[in-house]
Coordinates of C-alpha atoms and ligand atoms in Angstrom, one line a residue:
M1 CA 76.2 140.2 106.8
S2 CA 79.2 138.2 105.7
V3 CA 79.9 134.8 107.3
G4 CA 82.8 132.4 106.9
I5 CA 86.2 131.2 108.1
D6 CA 87.7 133.6 110.5
K7 CA 90.6 131.4 111.7
I8 CA 92.2 128.2 110.4
G9 CA 94.7 125.9 112.1
F10 CA 96.4 122.7 111.0
Y11 CA 98.2 119.8 112.7
T12 CA 100.0 116.9 111.3
P13 CA 102.0 114.3 113.3
K14 CA 105.8 114.6 113.7
F15 CA 106.7 111.7 111.4
Y16 CA 106.9 111.4 107.6
I17 CA 108.2 109.1 104.9
D18 CA 109.8 110.2 101.6
M19 CA 108.0 109.1 98.5
V20 CA 111.3 108.3 96.8
D21 CA 112.1 105.8 99.6
L22 CA 108.6 104.3 99.3
A23 CA 108.9 104.0 95.5
H24 CA 112.3 102.1 95.9
A25 CA 110.7 99.8 98.6
R26 CA 107.8 99.0 96.3
N27 CA 109.9 98.6 93.1
E28 CA 108.2 101.5 91.4
D29 CA 109.8 104.4 89.4
P30 CA 110.0 107.3 91.9
N31 CA 108.6 109.6 89.1
K32 CA 105.3 107.6 89.3
Y33 CA 104.9 108.8 92.9
L34 CA 106.5 112.3 92.5
V35 CA 104.9 113.2 89.1
G36 CA 102.2 110.6 88.2
I37 CA 100.6 110.9 91.7
G38 CA 102.2 114.3 92.7
Q39 CA 103.2 113.5 96.3
T40 CA 106.6 114.1 97.8
R41 CA 106.1 113.2 101.4
Q42 CA 103.5 111.4 103.6
A43 CA 102.6 112.0 107.2
V44 CA 102.7 109.0 109.5
A45 CA 100.7 109.1 112.7
P46 CA 102.1 107.4 115.8
V47 CA 99.7 105.4 117.9
T48 CA 99.6 108.3 120.4
Q49 CA 97.8 110.5 117.8
D50 CA 94.2 109.9 116.7
I51 CA 91.5 112.2 115.3
V52 CA 90.7 113.7 118.7
T53 CA 94.3 114.6 119.6
M54 CA 95.1 115.9 116.0
A55 CA 91.9 118.0 116.0
A56 CA 92.8 119.5 119.5
N57 CA 96.3 120.2 118.4
A58 CA 95.0 122.0 115.2
A59 CA 92.4 124.1 117.0
A60 CA 94.8 125.0 119.8
T61 CA 97.0 126.8 117.3
F62 CA 94.4 129.7 117.2
L63 CA 91.8 129.5 120.0
T64 CA 91.8 132.3 122.5
A65 CA 89.9 132.3 125.8
E66 CA 87.3 134.6 124.2
D67 CA 86.9 132.2 121.2
K68 CA 86.3 129.3 123.6
Q69 CA 83.5 131.2 125.4
N70 CA 81.7 132.2 122.1
I71 CA 81.7 128.7 120.5
E72 CA 78.1 127.5 120.4
M73 CA 78.6 124.6 118.2
I74 CA 81.4 122.0 117.8
I75 CA 81.2 120.0 114.5
F76 CA 83.6 117.1 114.0
G77 CA 83.9 115.8 110.5
T78 CA 85.7 112.5 110.3
E79 CA 85.7 109.0 108.7
S80 CA 88.1 107.6 111.3
G81 CA 85.7 107.5 114.2
I82 CA 86.9 106.3 117.6
D83 CA 83.5 105.2 119.0
N84 CA 80.4 103.8 117.4
S85 CA 78.2 106.0 119.6
K86 CA 79.9 108.9 121.2
A87 CA 81.0 111.9 119.1
A88 CA 84.7 112.8 118.9
A89 CA 83.4 116.4 119.4
M90 CA 82.7 115.6 123.1
Y91 CA 86.3 114.6 123.8
L92 CA 87.4 117.7 121.9
Q93 CA 85.2 120.0 124.0
N94 CA 86.7 118.5 127.1
L95 CA 90.3 118.7 126.0
L96 CA 90.1 122.2 124.7
E97 CA 87.9 123.4 127.7
L98 CA 85.2 124.8 125.4
S99 CA 81.9 126.2 126.6
H100 CA 79.3 123.6 127.6
E101 CA 76.5 125.8 126.3
A102 CA 77.2 124.3 122.9
R103 CA 75.9 121.7 120.5
A104 CA 78.6 119.1 119.9
F105 CA 78.4 116.3 117.4
E106 CA 80.2 114.3 114.6
I107 CA 79.4 114.1 110.9
K108 CA 80.3 111.3 108.5
Q109 CA 80.3 111.2 104.7
A110 CA 83.8 110.2 103.8
C111 CA 85.9 113.2 102.8
Y112 CA 82.9 115.5 102.6
G113 CA 82.2 115.7 106.4
A114 CA 84.0 119.0 107.1
T115 CA 82.2 120.7 104.2
A116 CA 78.8 119.5 105.6
G117 CA 80.0 121.0 108.9
L118 CA 81.2 124.2 107.3
Q119 CA 77.9 124.8 105.5
M120 CA 75.9 124.0 108.6
A121 CA 78.1 126.4 110.6
V122 CA 77.6 129.2 108.1
D123 CA 73.8 128.8 108.2
F124 CA 73.9 128.8 112.0
V125 CA 75.9 132.0 112.3
K126 CA 73.6 133.7 109.8
L127 CA 70.8 133.0 112.3
H128 CA 72.9 133.8 115.3
P129 CA 75.4 136.5 114.3
E130 CA 77.1 136.8 117.7
A131 CA 77.9 133.0 117.8
S132 CA 81.0 131.2 116.6
V133 CA 81.2 127.6 115.4
L134 CA 84.3 125.3 115.6
V135 CA 84.4 123.0 112.6
V136 CA 87.2 120.3 112.4
G137 CA 88.1 117.7 109.8
A138 CA 90.5 115.1 111.2
D139 CA 91.5 111.7 109.7
I140 CA 94.2 109.0 109.3
A141 CA 94.1 107.7 105.7
R142 CA 95.1 104.0 105.6
Y143 CA 95.0 101.7 102.6
G144 CA 97.6 99.1 103.6
I145 CA 101.2 98.3 103.1
N146 CA 102.1 97.5 99.5
T147 CA 98.7 98.4 98.0
P148 CA 98.1 100.9 95.1
G149 CA 96.5 103.3 97.6
E150 CA 99.5 103.3 99.9
V151 CA 101.2 106.3 98.1
T152 CA 98.0 108.3 98.9
Q153 CA 97.9 107.8 102.7
G154 CA 98.4 110.6 105.1
A155 CA 97.2 112.0 108.5
G156 CA 96.2 115.4 109.9
A157 CA 93.5 117.8 111.0
V158 CA 92.3 121.2 110.0
A159 CA 90.2 123.3 112.4
M160 CA 88.2 126.4 111.4
L161 CA 86.5 129.0 113.4
V162 CA 83.3 130.2 111.6
K163 CA 82.1 133.7 112.5
S164 CA 80.4 136.8 111.1
N165 CA 82.7 139.3 109.3
P166 CA 85.5 136.7 108.9
D167 CA 89.1 137.6 108.4
L168 CA 89.9 134.9 105.9
V169 CA 87.1 133.7 103.7
E170 CA 83.5 134.7 103.3
I171 CA 81.4 131.7 102.2
E172 CA 79.0 132.6 99.4
E173 CA 75.6 131.4 98.2
P174 CA 74.7 129.4 96.2
S175 CA 76.5 126.1 96.3
T176 CA 75.7 123.2 94.0
F177 CA 75.7 119.6 95.1
Y178 CA 75.3 116.1 93.7
S179 CA 75.0 112.7 95.6
E180 CA 74.6 109.2 94.5
D181 CA 75.0 105.7 96.1
I182 CA 78.2 104.3 94.5
M183 CA 80.9 101.9 95.6
D184 CA 84.2 103.7 94.8
F185 CA 85.7 103.7 98.3
W186 CA 84.4 102.6 101.6
R187 CA 85.5 101.1 104.9
P188 CA 83.4 98.3 106.5
L189 CA 83.1 98.4 110.3
Y190 CA 85.4 95.4 110.7
R191 CA 88.3 97.1 108.8
S192 CA 90.9 99.8 109.7
E193 CA 91.9 100.1 106.0
A194 CA 89.7 101.4 103.2
I195 CA 88.6 99.3 100.3
V196 CA 88.9 101.3 97.1
D197 CA 88.3 100.8 93.4
G198 CA 91.0 103.4 92.6
H199 CA 90.5 104.2 88.9
Y200 CA 86.7 104.2 89.2
S201 CA 87.0 106.6 92.2
N202 CA 89.1 109.0 90.0
N203 CA 86.5 108.9 87.3
M204 CA 83.7 109.5 89.8
Y205 CA 85.6 112.5 91.3
I206 CA 85.8 114.0 87.8
D207 CA 82.2 113.2 87.0
F208 CA 80.9 114.8 90.3
F209 CA 83.1 117.9 89.7
T210 CA 81.8 118.3 86.2
K211 CA 78.2 118.0 87.3
T212 CA 78.4 120.4 90.2
W213 CA 80.6 123.0 88.2
E214 CA 78.2 122.9 85.3
Q215 CA 75.2 123.3 87.6
Y216 CA 77.0 126.2 89.3
Q217 CA 77.6 128.0 86.0
Q218 CA 74.0 127.6 85.0
K219 CA 72.7 128.9 88.4
T220 CA 75.0 131.9 88.6
N221 CA 76.0 132.8 85.0
Q222 CA 79.6 132.8 86.2
T223 CA 82.5 131.2 84.3
M224 CA 86.0 130.2 85.0
N225 CA 87.0 133.9 84.3
D226 CA 85.1 135.0 87.4
F227 CA 87.5 133.1 89.7
D228 CA 91.0 133.9 90.8
A229 CA 91.8 130.4 92.1
F230 CA 90.2 126.9 92.2
L231 CA 90.8 124.7 95.2
F232 CA 90.1 121.0 95.4
H233 CA 89.8 118.1 97.8
L234 CA 93.2 116.6 97.1
P235 CA 93.4 112.8 97.8
Y236 CA 96.8 113.2 95.9
T237 CA 97.8 116.4 94.1
K238 CA 97.6 115.0 90.6
M239 CA 93.8 114.6 91.2
G240 CA 93.5 118.4 91.2
I241 CA 95.4 118.6 88.0
K242 CA 93.1 116.1 86.4
A243 CA 90.1 118.1 87.5
L244 CA 91.6 121.4 86.3
R245 CA 92.4 119.9 82.9
T246 CA 88.7 119.4 82.3
I247 CA 88.0 123.2 82.5
L248 CA 91.2 125.0 81.6
T249 CA 92.5 126.0 78.2
D250 CA 95.8 127.6 77.2
D251 CA 94.5 131.2 77.5
D252 CA 96.1 133.7 79.9
H253 CA 93.5 133.3 82.6
S254 CA 93.9 129.5 82.6
Q255 CA 97.7 130.1 83.0
K256 CA 97.0 132.2 86.1
I257 CA 94.7 129.5 87.6
W258 CA 97.5 126.9 87.0
Q259 CA 99.9 129.1 88.8
E260 CA 97.6 129.5 91.8
F261 CA 97.1 125.8 91.9
E262 CA 100.9 125.4 92.5
A263 CA 100.5 127.3 95.8
A264 CA 97.3 125.4 96.6
K265 CA 98.9 121.9 96.4
K266 CA 102.2 122.6 98.2
Y267 CA 101.2 121.5 101.7
N268 CA 99.0 118.6 100.5
A269 CA 102.0 117.2 98.5
E270 CA 104.0 117.0 101.8
V271 CA 101.3 115.6 104.0
G272 CA 99.2 113.2 101.8
N273 CA 95.4 112.6 102.0
I274 CA 93.9 113.8 105.2
Y275 CA 90.4 113.0 104.0
T276 CA 87.9 115.5 105.6
G277 CA 90.6 118.2 106.1
S278 CA 92.1 117.9 102.6
L279 CA 90.2 120.7 100.8
Y280 CA 90.9 123.0 103.7
L281 CA 94.6 122.2 103.9
S282 CA 94.6 123.2 100.2
L283 CA 92.9 126.5 101.1
L284 CA 95.4 127.1 103.8
S285 CA 98.2 126.2 101.4
W286 CA 97.0 128.7 98.9
L287 CA 96.5 131.5 101.5
A288 CA 100.0 130.8 102.8
N289 CA 101.9 130.3 99.6
S290 CA 100.4 132.3 96.8
T291 CA 101.9 135.8 96.3
N292 CA 98.7 136.9 94.7
V293 CA 96.3 136.7 97.6
K294 CA 94.3 139.9 97.9
Q295 CA 91.2 141.0 99.7
G296 CA 88.2 140.4 97.4
N297 CA 89.7 137.5 95.5
H298 CA 87.0 135.1 94.4
I299 CA 87.8 131.4 94.9
G300 CA 86.0 128.2 93.8
L301 CA 86.1 125.2 96.1
F302 CA 85.3 121.6 95.2
S303 CA 84.6 119.1 98.0
F304 CA 84.2 115.3 97.3
G305 CA 83.5 112.5 99.6
S306 CA 83.4 109.0 98.2
G307 CA 80.3 107.0 98.3
A308 CA 79.6 109.7 97.0
Q309 CA 78.9 113.4 97.6
G310 CA 80.2 116.4 95.6
E311 CA 79.7 120.1 96.2
F312 CA 81.0 123.2 94.5
F313 CA 80.9 126.5 96.3
A314 CA 82.6 129.9 96.3
G315 CA 84.4 132.1 98.7
R316 CA 85.5 135.7 98.8
I317 CA 88.8 136.5 100.5
G318 CA 88.7 138.9 103.5
P319 CA 91.5 141.1 104.9
A320 CA 93.4 137.8 105.7
K321 CA 95.5 139.6 108.2
K322 CA 96.5 136.4 109.9
R323 CA 97.7 134.4 106.8
L324 CA 101.4 135.0 107.1
E325 CA 101.4 134.1 110.8
I326 CA 99.7 130.8 109.8
K327 CA 102.3 130.2 107.1
D328 CA 105.1 130.5 109.6
Q329 CA 103.3 128.0 112.0
V330 CA 102.8 125.4 109.2
D331 CA 106.2 125.8 107.6
E332 CA 107.8 125.3 111.0
M333 CA 105.6 122.3 111.8
L334 CA 106.5 120.6 108.5
A335 CA 110.2 121.4 108.8
D336 CA 110.4 120.0 112.3
R337 CA 109.2 116.5 111.3
T338 CA 111.3 113.4 111.6
L339 CA 112.0 111.2 108.5
L340 CA 111.2 107.5 109.0
S341 CA 112.7 104.7 107.1
I342 CA 110.2 102.4 105.3
D343 CA 110.8 99.7 107.9
E344 CA 110.1 102.1 110.8
Y345 CA 106.9 103.4 109.0
E346 CA 105.7 99.8 108.6
E347 CA 106.3 99.1 112.2
I348 CA 104.2 102.1 113.3
F349 CA 101.5 101.3 110.7
N350 CA 101.2 97.8 112.1
A351 CA 101.2 99.0 115.7
R352 CA 97.9 100.7 115.2
K353 CA 95.9 97.8 116.3
P354 CA 92.2 97.3 115.4
F355 CA 90.0 98.4 118.3
E356 CA 90.2 96.0 121.2
S357 CA 88.6 95.8 124.6
A358 CA 91.7 95.2 126.8
D359 CA 93.3 98.0 128.9
Y360 CA 96.6 99.3 127.5
Q361 CA 99.1 102.0 128.2
L362 CA 101.1 103.6 125.4
D363 CA 104.7 104.7 125.5
T364 CA 104.4 108.5 125.3
S365 CA 108.0 109.3 126.2
S366 CA 108.8 110.8 122.7
E367 CA 105.5 112.7 122.3
N368 CA 106.0 116.5 121.8
A369 CA 102.4 117.5 121.0
N370 CA 100.1 119.3 123.4
Y371 CA 97.4 116.7 123.1
Y372 CA 98.0 112.9 122.8
L373 CA 96.5 109.5 123.7
L374 CA 97.7 107.8 126.9
G375 CA 95.9 104.5 126.4
Q376 CA 92.7 102.8 127.4
K377 CA 91.2 101.8 130.8
N378 CA 87.9 100.2 131.5
H379 CA 86.9 100.6 127.8
Q380 CA 87.6 104.3 128.0
L381 CA 90.2 106.1 125.9
I382 CA 92.4 108.3 128.1
Y383 CA 93.7 111.6 126.6
K384 CA 96.4 113.9 127.9
N385 CA 96.6 117.7 127.8
A386 CA 100.3 118.3 128.3
N387 CA 99.6 121.9 129.5
E388 CA 97.7 120.4 132.5
K389 CA 100.2 119.2 135.0
Ligands
HMG1 P1 97.9 103.0 90.3 O1 97.0 102.1 89.5 O2 99.0 102.4 91.1 O3 98.5 104.1 89.4 O4 97.0 103.8 91.4 P2 98.4 104.3 87.8 O5 99.0 103.2 87.1 O6 97.1 104.8 87.5 O7 99.4 105.6 87.7 C1 99.2 106.8 88.3 C2 99.7 107.9 87.4 O8 101.1 107.9 87.4 C3 99.2 107.8 86.0 O9 98.9 109.1 85.5 C4 100.4 107.2 85.3 O10 100.5 107.5 83.9 C5 101.5 107.9 86.0 P3 97.4 109.5 85.0 O11 97.1 108.6 83.9 O12 96.6 109.3 86.3 O13 97.6 111.0 84.7 N1 102.8 107.3 86.0 C6 104.0 107.9 85.8 N2 104.3 109.2 85.7 C7 105.6 109.6 85.6 N3 106.6 108.7 85.6 C8 106.4 107.4 85.7 C9 105.0 106.9 85.8 N4 104.4 105.7 85.9 C10 103.1 105.9 86.0 N5 107.4 106.5 85.7 C11 95.5 105.4 92.3 C12 96.7 105.2 91.4 C13 95.3 106.9 92.6 C14 94.3 104.8 91.6 C15 95.7 104.7 93.7 O14 96.8 105.3 94.4 C16 94.5 104.7 94.6 O15 93.7 103.8 94.5 N6 94.4 105.7 95.5 C17 93.3 105.8 96.5 C18 92.0 106.2 95.8 C19 92.0 107.7 95.5 O16 92.8 108.5 96.0 N7 91.1 108.1 94.7 C20 90.9 109.6 94.3 C21 89.5 109.9 94.0 S1 88.3 109.4 95.2 C22 88.5 110.6 96.5 O17 89.1 111.6 96.3 C23 87.9 110.2 97.8 C24 88.9 109.8 98.8 O18 89.7 110.9 99.3 C25 88.2 109.1 100.0 C26 87.1 109.8 100.7 O19 86.3 110.5 100.2 O20 87.0 109.5 101.9 C27 89.9 108.8 98.3

């Protein structure tokens, strides 16, 4: 029985900044950001969007009433948690009106959380072939104004429905993984911005990719030539280029893999780092933008979460009947965004206060998403489903 991703949905907030504007404001050469980092735009989340609302907006792009009934597990991968105790999956279950006969919980391991969720979901469906699992990765990446990491910020959520006989991607066995306690990137409980040792984190990413890819080749006797595309966690799109450079040569097959990577980085370059969802945004980007996607294509996926955990695994493309529909949805969402000036972005960035105990009510007059945050009352976050009058 094949098990994997049957449906995928994406949401990113309606605001963005242009990397050329950011470069000018930070006295950098725009080509450093456009070419050296490989980002063109960056999503900016207003205070009315958090991980719960972004995840709900992403999942709502595909969930039918029947899907909602069949979901037996809701796994929320995030490193931007909104509560020290209660899982964001509970709020999501309520907002999306999902079945209560479900396990619902949150997973944290930096950008790796959604991959842990996906693998757990696949194992669960193998044991319970009639069941579906909703896996989401949602985050707001914050490094701080005028920091080296600023150009790699972003915000968004990817939601996936894992089922037997999936339309999009069958997840294969085996996968190879490597973990080690390192301090490349972390966010202490008292901070809303990450602390990062940027160049060290790049080196660790490559090191973990090399280790898991070599282990994969030994375990399976497969080589680069057995794959049609390689997809990566993309904290910024140049990171994928750096990883590919470690395995590609100038032969014809390598040229083909480079070409596929162009499609796989398109959406990530326009959104920025969305942490847990980043690898799956790249998968979506490839499915939507490559002209070579065919049933049976073999893809390699590398997931990395600082701290750190790496995993390499493979997938087989299914009929992928829904991929052009998803492309239209995402293209429209990205085209409908509003460009902010750098001053406007800084104001929004600073308005996201550290968690505080007082009641507050947000100005939601310009919200156009289905799901958004209204404010806080009696220490409880209050969410709105705009479909519910
Ligand atoms: P930096 O020090 O400002 O940049 O920070 P740089 O000086 O290293 O330059 C970047 C690149 O631009 C270099 O290319 C330059 O040569 C080039 P490279 O050597 O890397 O190939 N460059 C130019 N190119 C064209 N024209 C020019 C020009 N000038 C320079 N004029 C850094 C860069 C990525 C370190 C910083 O943005 C940062 O700290 N970002 C956050 C950390 C990060 O994203 N790490 C990635 C690996 S860790 C990871 O993926 C996990 C993560 O997602 C978190 C999680 O798991 O939760 C981050």
